[in-house]
Amino acid sequence: MNNKLEEIDDFQSMNEFNRFEKWIENEVTLGSAVEISVLNYYAGINFKERWFKFIEAGSTWRLVYPDGPFHGYWGAV
C-alpha cells in the first residue's frame, strides 16, 4: 500500500476536507491515481462519493464527502 494513504475517519473541518480534495485531484493529474466508478456506496446513494485506484499500490480508496452531521470519510475499499 502507498505509504501516503491513511484512513481518515472524519475530517476535522471543511478546510481540511478541501485541502485533501485538492491533494487527491493532484494525484490524479500526476497519474498516480485514477478515478473509477463507485461500485458500492459507503453511506448510501444520498452521499457524494468518489473512488480512486492508486496505480503503484494497486489499491482502491473511497472519498465520502461531508454532509452534516457526517464529517466525511477516506478509506480503503
mmCIF file with all atom_site columns, C-alpha atoms in Angstrom:
data_model
loop_
_atom_site.group_PDB
_atom_site.id
_atom_site.type_symbol
_atom_site.label_atom_id
_atom_site.label_alt_id
_atom_site.label_comp_id
_atom_site.label_asym_id
_atom_site.label_entity_id
_atom_site.label_seq_id
_atom_site.pdbx_PDB_ins_code
_atom_site.Cartn_x
_atom_site.Cartn_y
_atom_site.Cartn_z
_atom_site.occupancy
_atom_site.B_iso_or_equiv
_atom_site.pdbx_formal_charge
_atom_site.auth_seq_id
_atom_site.auth_comp_id
_atom_site.auth_asym_id
_atom_site.auth_atom_id
_atom_site.pdbx_PDB_model_num
ATOM 1  C CA . MET A 1 1  ? 0.000   0.000  0.000   1.00 0.00 ? 1  MET A CA 1
ATOM 2  C CA . ASN A 1 2  ? 1.114   3.533  -0.759  1.00 0.00 ? 2  ASN A CA 1
ATOM 3  C CA . ASN A 1 3  ? 2.609   4.979  2.443   1.00 0.00 ? 3  ASN A CA 1
ATOM 4  C CA . LYS A 1 4  ? 0.776   8.277  1.809   1.00 0.00 ? 4  LYS A CA 1
ATOM 5  C CA . LEU A 1 5  ? -2.588  6.578  2.248   1.00 0.00 ? 5  LEU A CA 1
ATOM 6  C CA . GLU A 1 6  ? -4.075  6.576  5.723   1.00 0.00 ? 6  GLU A CA 1
ATOM 7  C CA . GLU A 1 7  ? -7.702  6.272  6.719   1.00 0.00 ? 7  GLU A CA 1
ATOM 8  C CA . ILE A 1 8  ? -9.469  9.459  7.771   1.00 0.00 ? 8  ILE A CA 1
ATOM 9  C CA . ASP A 1 9  ? -12.490 8.567  9.869   1.00 0.00 ? 9  ASP A CA 1
ATOM 10 C CA . ASP A 1 10 ? -13.821 12.095 9.751   1.00 0.00 ? 10 ASP A CA 1
ATOM 11 C CA . PHE A 1 11 ? -12.457 15.394 8.588   1.00 0.00 ? 11 PHE A CA 1
ATOM 12 C CA . GLN A 1 12 ? -11.925 17.946 11.353  1.00 0.00 ? 12 GLN A CA 1
ATOM 13 C CA . SER A 1 13 ? -13.144 20.858 9.222   1.00 0.00 ? 13 SER A CA 1
ATOM 14 C CA . MET A 1 14 ? -14.245 21.757 5.715   1.00 0.00 ? 14 MET A CA 1
ATOM 15 C CA . ASN A 1 15 ? -10.854 23.425 5.323   1.00 0.00 ? 15 ASN A CA 1
ATOM 16 C CA . GLU A 1 16 ? -9.140  20.090 5.966   1.00 0.00 ? 16 GLU A CA 1
ATOM 17 C CA . PHE A 1 17 ? -11.510 18.354 3.540   1.00 0.00 ? 17 PHE A CA 1
ATOM 18 C CA . ASN A 1 18 ? -10.899 20.968 0.824   1.00 0.00 ? 18 ASN A CA 1
ATOM 19 C CA . ARG A 1 19 ? -7.108  20.573 1.204   1.00 0.00 ? 19 ARG A CA 1
ATOM 20 C CA . PHE A 1 20 ? -7.489  16.807 0.971   1.00 0.00 ? 20 PHE A CA 1
ATOM 21 C CA . GLU A 1 21 ? -9.682  17.058 -2.123  1.00 0.00 ? 21 GLU A CA 1
ATOM 22 C CA . LYS A 1 22 ? -7.028  19.222 -3.808  1.00 0.00 ? 22 LYS A CA 1
ATOM 23 C CA . TRP A 1 23 ? -4.389  16.644 -2.886  1.00 0.00 ? 23 TRP A CA 1
ATOM 24 C CA . ILE A 1 24 ? -6.338  13.742 -4.401  1.00 0.00 ? 24 ILE A CA 1
ATOM 25 C CA . GLU A 1 25 ? -7.091  15.702 -7.561  1.00 0.00 ? 25 GLU A CA 1
ATOM 26 C CA . ASN A 1 26 ? -3.371  16.454 -7.862  1.00 0.00 ? 26 ASN A CA 1
ATOM 27 C CA . GLU A 1 27 ? -2.612  12.720 -7.560  1.00 0.00 ? 27 GLU A CA 1
ATOM 28 C CA . VAL A 1 28 ? -4.963  12.122 -10.497 1.00 0.00 ? 28 VAL A CA 1
ATOM 29 C CA . THR A 1 29 ? -3.301  14.906 -12.505 1.00 0.00 ? 29 THR A CA 1
ATOM 30 C CA . LEU A 1 30 ? 0.124   13.376 -11.801 1.00 0.00 ? 30 LEU A CA 1
ATOM 31 C CA . GLY A 1 31 ? -1.105  9.972  -12.947 1.00 0.00 ? 31 GLY A CA 1
ATOM 32 C CA . SER A 1 32 ? -0.511  8.138  -9.683  1.00 0.00 ? 32 SER A CA 1
ATOM 33 C CA . ALA A 1 33 ? -4.269  7.623  -9.235  1.00 0.00 ? 33 ALA A CA 1
ATOM 34 C CA . VAL A 1 34 ? -7.300  7.322  -11.493 1.00 0.00 ? 34 VAL A CA 1
ATOM 35 C CA . GLU A 1 35 ? -10.903 7.965  -10.596 1.00 0.00 ? 35 GLU A CA 1
ATOM 36 C CA . ILE A 1 36 ? -13.131 4.924  -11.097 1.00 0.00 ? 36 ILE A CA 1
ATOM 37 C CA . SER A 1 37 ? -16.855 4.265  -10.765 1.00 0.00 ? 37 SER A CA 1
ATOM 38 C CA . VAL A 1 38 ? -18.358 3.764  -7.314  1.00 0.00 ? 38 VAL A CA 1
ATOM 39 C CA . LEU A 1 39 ? -19.490 0.154  -7.047  1.00 0.00 ? 39 LEU A CA 1
ATOM 40 C CA . ASN A 1 40 ? -20.888 0.047  -3.508  1.00 0.00 ? 40 ASN A CA 1
ATOM 41 C CA . TYR A 1 41 ? -21.762 3.164  -1.513  1.00 0.00 ? 41 TYR A CA 1
ATOM 42 C CA . TYR A 1 42 ? -20.306 3.583  1.990   1.00 0.00 ? 42 TYR A CA 1
ATOM 43 C CA . ALA A 1 43 ? -23.061 5.762  3.435   1.00 0.00 ? 43 ALA A CA 1
ATOM 44 C CA . GLY A 1 44 ? -25.825 5.389  0.847   1.00 0.00 ? 44 GLY A CA 1
ATOM 45 C CA . ILE A 1 45 ? -26.520 6.928  -2.538  1.00 0.00 ? 45 ILE A CA 1
ATOM 46 C CA . ASN A 1 46 ? -27.545 10.246 -0.978  1.00 0.00 ? 46 ASN A CA 1
ATOM 47 C CA . PHE A 1 47 ? -23.923 10.983 -0.031  1.00 0.00 ? 47 PHE A CA 1
ATOM 48 C CA . LYS A 1 48 ? -21.466 12.198 -2.661  1.00 0.00 ? 48 LYS A CA 1
ATOM 49 C CA . GLU A 1 49 ? -18.731 9.610  -3.030  1.00 0.00 ? 49 GLU A CA 1
ATOM 50 C CA . ARG A 1 50 ? -15.749 9.137  -5.353  1.00 0.00 ? 50 ARG A CA 1
ATOM 51 C CA . TRP A 1 51 ? -13.415 6.149  -5.736  1.00 0.00 ? 51 TRP A CA 1
ATOM 52 C CA . PHE A 1 52 ? -9.749  6.284  -6.691  1.00 0.00 ? 52 PHE A CA 1
ATOM 53 C CA . LYS A 1 53 ? -7.431  3.480  -7.752  1.00 0.00 ? 53 LYS A CA 1
ATOM 54 C CA . PHE A 1 54 ? -3.766  4.044  -6.939  1.00 0.00 ? 54 PHE A CA 1
ATOM 55 C CA . ILE A 1 55 ? -1.691  2.658  -9.776  1.00 0.00 ? 55 ILE A CA 1
ATOM 56 C CA . GLU A 1 56 ? 1.544   1.726  -7.997  1.00 0.00 ? 56 GLU A CA 1
ATOM 57 C CA . ALA A 1 57 ? -0.123  0.338  -4.870  1.00 0.00 ? 57 ALA A CA 1
ATOM 58 C CA . GLY A 1 58 ? -2.959  -1.337 -6.750  1.00 0.00 ? 58 GLY A CA 1
ATOM 59 C CA . SER A 1 59 ? -5.380  -0.305 -4.025  1.00 0.00 ? 59 SER A CA 1
ATOM 60 C CA . THR A 1 60 ? -8.757  1.402  -4.295  1.00 0.00 ? 60 THR A CA 1
ATOM 61 C CA . TRP A 1 61 ? -9.857  4.106  -1.879  1.00 0.00 ? 61 TRP A CA 1
ATOM 62 C CA . ARG A 1 62 ? -13.144 5.939  -1.356  1.00 0.00 ? 62 ARG A CA 1
ATOM 63 C CA . LEU A 1 63 ? -13.749 9.591  -0.560  1.00 0.00 ? 63 LEU A CA 1
ATOM 64 C CA . VAL A 1 64 ? -17.133 10.283 1.005   1.00 0.00 ? 64 VAL A CA 1
ATOM 65 C CA . TYR A 1 65 ? -17.995 13.966 1.170   1.00 0.00 ? 65 TYR A CA 1
ATOM 66 C CA . PRO A 1 66 ? -19.065 15.586 4.438   1.00 0.00 ? 66 PRO A CA 1
ATOM 67 C CA . ASP A 1 67 ? -22.798 16.098 4.855   1.00 0.00 ? 67 ASP A CA 1
ATOM 68 C CA . GLY A 1 68 ? -23.585 17.267 8.415   1.00 0.00 ? 68 GLY A CA 1
ATOM 69 C CA . PRO A 1 69 ? -23.576 15.845 10.923  1.00 0.00 ? 69 PRO A CA 1
ATOM 70 C CA . PHE A 1 70 ? -21.424 13.307 8.998   1.00 0.00 ? 70 PHE A CA 1
ATOM 71 C CA . HIS A 1 71 ? -17.861 14.672 8.626   1.00 0.00 ? 71 HIS A CA 1
ATOM 72 C CA . GLY A 1 72 ? -16.764 12.606 5.641   1.00 0.00 ? 72 GLY A CA 1
ATOM 73 C CA . TYR A 1 73 ? -14.561 9.583  5.231   1.00 0.00 ? 73 TYR A CA 1
ATOM 74 C CA . TRP A 1 74 ? -11.448 8.434  3.354   1.00 0.00 ? 74 TRP A CA 1
ATOM 75 C CA . GLY A 1 75 ? -10.560 4.767  3.446   1.00 0.00 ? 75 GLY A CA 1
ATOM 76 C CA . ALA A 1 76 ? -9.701  1.641  1.539   1.00 0.00 ? 76 ALA A CA 1
ATOM 77 C CA . VAL A 1 77 ? -12.483 -0.149 -0.308  1.00 0.00 ? 77 VAL A CA 1
#
